[in-house]
Coordinates of C-alpha atoms in Angstrom, one line a residue:
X84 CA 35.0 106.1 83.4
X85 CA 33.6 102.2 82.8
X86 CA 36.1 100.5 85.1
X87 CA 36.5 96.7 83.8
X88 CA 33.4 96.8 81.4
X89 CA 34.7 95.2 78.4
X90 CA 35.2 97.5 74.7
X91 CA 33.8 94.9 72.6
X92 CA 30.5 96.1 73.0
X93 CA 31.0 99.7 72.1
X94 CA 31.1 100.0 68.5
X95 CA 27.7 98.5 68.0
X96 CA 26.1 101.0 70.6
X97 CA 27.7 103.8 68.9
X98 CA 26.9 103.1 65.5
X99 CA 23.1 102.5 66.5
X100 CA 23.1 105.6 68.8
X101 CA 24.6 107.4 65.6
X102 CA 21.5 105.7 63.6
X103 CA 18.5 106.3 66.1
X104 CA 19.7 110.2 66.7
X105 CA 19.3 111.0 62.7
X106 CA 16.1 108.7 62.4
X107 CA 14.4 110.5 65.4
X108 CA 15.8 113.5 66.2
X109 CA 12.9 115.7 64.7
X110 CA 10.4 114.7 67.4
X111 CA 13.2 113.7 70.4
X112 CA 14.9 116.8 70.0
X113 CA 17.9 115.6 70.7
X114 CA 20.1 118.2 68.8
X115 CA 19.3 121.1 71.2
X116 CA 20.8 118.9 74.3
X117 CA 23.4 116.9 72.2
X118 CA 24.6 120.4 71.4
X119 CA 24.4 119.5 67.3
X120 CA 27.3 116.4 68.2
X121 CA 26.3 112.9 67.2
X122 CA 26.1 110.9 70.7
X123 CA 29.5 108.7 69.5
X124 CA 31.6 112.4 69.3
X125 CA 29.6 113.2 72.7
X126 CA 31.3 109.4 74.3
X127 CA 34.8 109.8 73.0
X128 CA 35.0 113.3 74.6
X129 CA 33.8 112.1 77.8
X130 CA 34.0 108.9 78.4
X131 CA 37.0 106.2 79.3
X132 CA 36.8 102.4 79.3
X133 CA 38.7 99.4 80.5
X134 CA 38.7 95.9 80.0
X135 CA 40.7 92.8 81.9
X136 CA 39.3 89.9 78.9
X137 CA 37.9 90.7 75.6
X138 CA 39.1 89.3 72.7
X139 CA 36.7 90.8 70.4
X140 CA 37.4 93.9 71.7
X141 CA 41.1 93.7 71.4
X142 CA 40.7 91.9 67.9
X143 CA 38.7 94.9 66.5
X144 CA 41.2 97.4 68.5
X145 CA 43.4 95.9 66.0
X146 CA 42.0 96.6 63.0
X147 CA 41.2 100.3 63.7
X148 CA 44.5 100.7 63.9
X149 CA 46.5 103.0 65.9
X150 CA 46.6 106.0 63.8
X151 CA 43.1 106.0 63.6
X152 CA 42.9 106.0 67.0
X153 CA 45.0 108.5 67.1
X154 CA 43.5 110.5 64.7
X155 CA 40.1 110.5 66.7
X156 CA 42.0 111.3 69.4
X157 CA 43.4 114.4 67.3
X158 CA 39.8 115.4 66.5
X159 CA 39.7 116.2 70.0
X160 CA 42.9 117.6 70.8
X161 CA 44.6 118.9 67.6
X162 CA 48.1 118.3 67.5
X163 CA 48.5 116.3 70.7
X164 CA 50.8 113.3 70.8
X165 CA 49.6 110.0 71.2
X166 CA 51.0 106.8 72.7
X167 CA 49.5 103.4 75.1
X168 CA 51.8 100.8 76.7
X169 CA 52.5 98.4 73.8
X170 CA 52.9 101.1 71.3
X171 CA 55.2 102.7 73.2
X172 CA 56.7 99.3 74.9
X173 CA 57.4 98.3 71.0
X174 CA 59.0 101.7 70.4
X175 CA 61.3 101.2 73.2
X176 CA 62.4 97.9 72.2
X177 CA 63.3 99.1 68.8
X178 CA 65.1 102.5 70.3
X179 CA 67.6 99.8 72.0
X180 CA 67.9 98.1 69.0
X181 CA 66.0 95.2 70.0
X182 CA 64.7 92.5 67.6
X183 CA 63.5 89.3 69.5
X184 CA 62.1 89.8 72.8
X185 CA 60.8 87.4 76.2
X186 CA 57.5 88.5 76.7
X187 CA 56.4 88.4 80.2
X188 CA 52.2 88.8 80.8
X189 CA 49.7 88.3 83.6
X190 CA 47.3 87.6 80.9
X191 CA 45.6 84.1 80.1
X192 CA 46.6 82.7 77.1
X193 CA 44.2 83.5 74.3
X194 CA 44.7 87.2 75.0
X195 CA 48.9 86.2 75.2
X196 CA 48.3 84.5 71.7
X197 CA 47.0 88.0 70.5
X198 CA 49.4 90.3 72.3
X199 CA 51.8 88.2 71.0
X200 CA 50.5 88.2 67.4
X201 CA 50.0 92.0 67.5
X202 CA 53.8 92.7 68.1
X203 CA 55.3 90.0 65.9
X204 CA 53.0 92.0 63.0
X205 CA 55.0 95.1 64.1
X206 CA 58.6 93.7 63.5
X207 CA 59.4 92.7 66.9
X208 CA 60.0 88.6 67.4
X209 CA 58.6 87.1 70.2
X210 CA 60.7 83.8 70.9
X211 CA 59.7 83.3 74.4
X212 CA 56.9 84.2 76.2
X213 CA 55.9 83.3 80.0
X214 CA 52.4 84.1 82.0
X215 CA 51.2 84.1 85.4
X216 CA 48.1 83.0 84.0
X217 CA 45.2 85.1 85.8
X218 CA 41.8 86.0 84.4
X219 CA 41.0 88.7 87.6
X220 CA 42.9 92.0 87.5
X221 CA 42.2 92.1 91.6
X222 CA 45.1 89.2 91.3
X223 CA 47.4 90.5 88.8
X224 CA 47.7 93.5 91.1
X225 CA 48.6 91.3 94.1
X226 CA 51.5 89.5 92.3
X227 CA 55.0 90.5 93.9
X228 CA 57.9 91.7 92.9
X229 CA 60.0 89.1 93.5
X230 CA 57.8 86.8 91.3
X231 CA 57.9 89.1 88.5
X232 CA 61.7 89.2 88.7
X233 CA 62.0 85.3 89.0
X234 CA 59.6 85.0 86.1
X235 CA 61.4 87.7 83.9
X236 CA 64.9 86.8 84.4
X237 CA 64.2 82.8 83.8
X238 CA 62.5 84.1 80.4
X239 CA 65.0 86.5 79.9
X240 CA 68.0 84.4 79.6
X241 CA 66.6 82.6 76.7
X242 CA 69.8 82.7 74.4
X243 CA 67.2 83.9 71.8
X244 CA 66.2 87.3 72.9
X245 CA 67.7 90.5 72.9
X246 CA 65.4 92.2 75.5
X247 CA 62.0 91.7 77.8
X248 CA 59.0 93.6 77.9
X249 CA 57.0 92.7 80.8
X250 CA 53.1 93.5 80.1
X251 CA 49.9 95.2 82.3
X252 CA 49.4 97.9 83.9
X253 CA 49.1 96.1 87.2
X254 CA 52.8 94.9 87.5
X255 CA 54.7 96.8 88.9
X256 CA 57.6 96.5 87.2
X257 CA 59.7 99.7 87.2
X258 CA 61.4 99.2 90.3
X259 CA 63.4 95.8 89.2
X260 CA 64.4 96.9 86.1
X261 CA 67.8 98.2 86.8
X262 CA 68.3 95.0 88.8
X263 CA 67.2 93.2 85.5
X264 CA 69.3 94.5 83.3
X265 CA 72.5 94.2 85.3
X266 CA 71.8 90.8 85.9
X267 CA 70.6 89.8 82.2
X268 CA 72.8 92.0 80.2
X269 CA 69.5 92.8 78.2
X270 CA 67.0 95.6 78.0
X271 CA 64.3 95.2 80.0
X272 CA 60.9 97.3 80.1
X273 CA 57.0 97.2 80.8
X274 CA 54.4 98.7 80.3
X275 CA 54.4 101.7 82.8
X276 CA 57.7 101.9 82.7
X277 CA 58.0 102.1 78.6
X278 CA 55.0 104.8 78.6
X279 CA 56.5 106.9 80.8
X280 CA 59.5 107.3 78.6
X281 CA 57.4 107.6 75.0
X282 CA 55.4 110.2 76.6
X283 CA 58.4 112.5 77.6
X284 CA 60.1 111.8 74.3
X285 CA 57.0 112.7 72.6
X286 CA 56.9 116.1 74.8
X287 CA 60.6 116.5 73.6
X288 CA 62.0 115.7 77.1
X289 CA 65.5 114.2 76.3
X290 CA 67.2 114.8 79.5
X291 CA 68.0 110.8 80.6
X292 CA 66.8 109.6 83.8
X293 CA 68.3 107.1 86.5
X294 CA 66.9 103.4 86.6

C-alpha cells in the first residue's frame, strides 16, 4: 500500500520496468524470481495506491477509462464485480432518477473542476457545487458533521438540483443523510455511503436497508 503517494507517476515506471525486464532479462535473470510475470502484472496484483492532489493522475485515470480498469481488474479476479465511489455515487444518482445534482467536495478547486467535468461527461448535471477548500487529507478528516450538513443542505436547496452527492472518502457523511433528505426533500449520497450500496447490488443484495 503507497498511502498519499500520488498515481501520476505510475504509468511511466511501469511501462519502463516493462521495457528494462525484456531488454535485460537474459543476464538479470529476472524471469526465474518475477515468476515469468512482467513487473507491471507483478504491481497491480500487489500493490495499492492513494493520492490527496494529482491532476495528472486523475486526468489520465480518465482516459483509461473505467472498463479498462475494470478489465485489468478482471485479469486478476475473473468475473468479479467492479465499482469506486464516483462510479457508484453516479449510479445511485441515476437509480433515483436524478438528473442535476449539488456537489459537495473537500477538494480544492482544480481537482472540483475535474470531478466536476468527469460527471457532467457521464450525464449527470452539476448546477451547483460547494468546497471546504482543503489541500491536506489530515484536515478533510477533521471536518464535522455539522459543517458537512450546513454546507450540503445550503447547496442542496438550490431550486436547480434534484439530489446531492457529497465527495471523499474522509467525510463522513452517512450518518446525516436521512436527516438530509427529510429536510431537503432530495436524494442525498456520498461517497461511502453510495459504495456501500453499488457493492451489495452488484453482489445481488436487494434486501433495502434503514437510513
Amino acid at each position: 500500500m503507497l498511502g498519499e503517494s500520488g498515481i501520476g507517476w505510475i504509468p511511466y515506471l511501469l511501462e519502463r520496468a516493462d521495457y528494462a525486464n525484456y531488454q535485460h532479462t537474459a543476464w538479470t535473470h529476472s524471469g526465474s524470481y518475477l515468476n515469468g510475470k512482467k513487473p507491471s502484472q507483478v504491481y497491480k496484483e500487489h500493490f495499492y495506491s492513494c493520492f490527496i492532489d494529482d491532476a495528472y493522475g486523475l486526468k489520465n485515470l480518465d482516459l483509461i477509462g473505467e472498463d479498462k480498469v475494470a478489465a485489468r481488474i478482471r485479469e486478476a479476479r475473473p468475473g468479479i464485480a467492479v465499482t469506486n465511489p464516483i462510479s457508484a455515487a453516479i449510479a445511485g444518482m441515476k437509480a433515483l432518477g436524478c438528473r442535476r445534482i449539488a456537489l459537495l467536495t473537500p477538494y480544492i478547486d482544480r481537482i472540483n473542476r475535474m470531478m466536476r467535468d468527469y460527471i457532467q461527461a457521464r450525464d449527470l448535471g452539476v448546477p451547483a457545487m460547494g468546497s471546504f477548500n482543503h489541500e491536506e487529507d489530515n484536515e478533510v478528516a477533521r471536518i464535522d458533521g455539522a459543517s458537512v450538513k450546513a454546507a450540503a443542505l445550503e447547496i442542496g436547496r438550490h431550486r436547480d438540483v434534484d439530489g446531492v452527492f457529497v465527495a471523499c472518502t474522509s467525510l463522513r457523511v452517512a450518518a446525516l443523510i436521512e436527516d438530509l433528505e427529510a429536510e431537503l426533500g432530495k436524494p442525498v449520497t456520498s461517497s461511502n455511503h453510495a459504495m456501500a450500496w453499488h457493492a451489495l447490488r452488484l453482489a445481488r443484495i436487494s434486501e433495502p436497508l434503514g437510513g
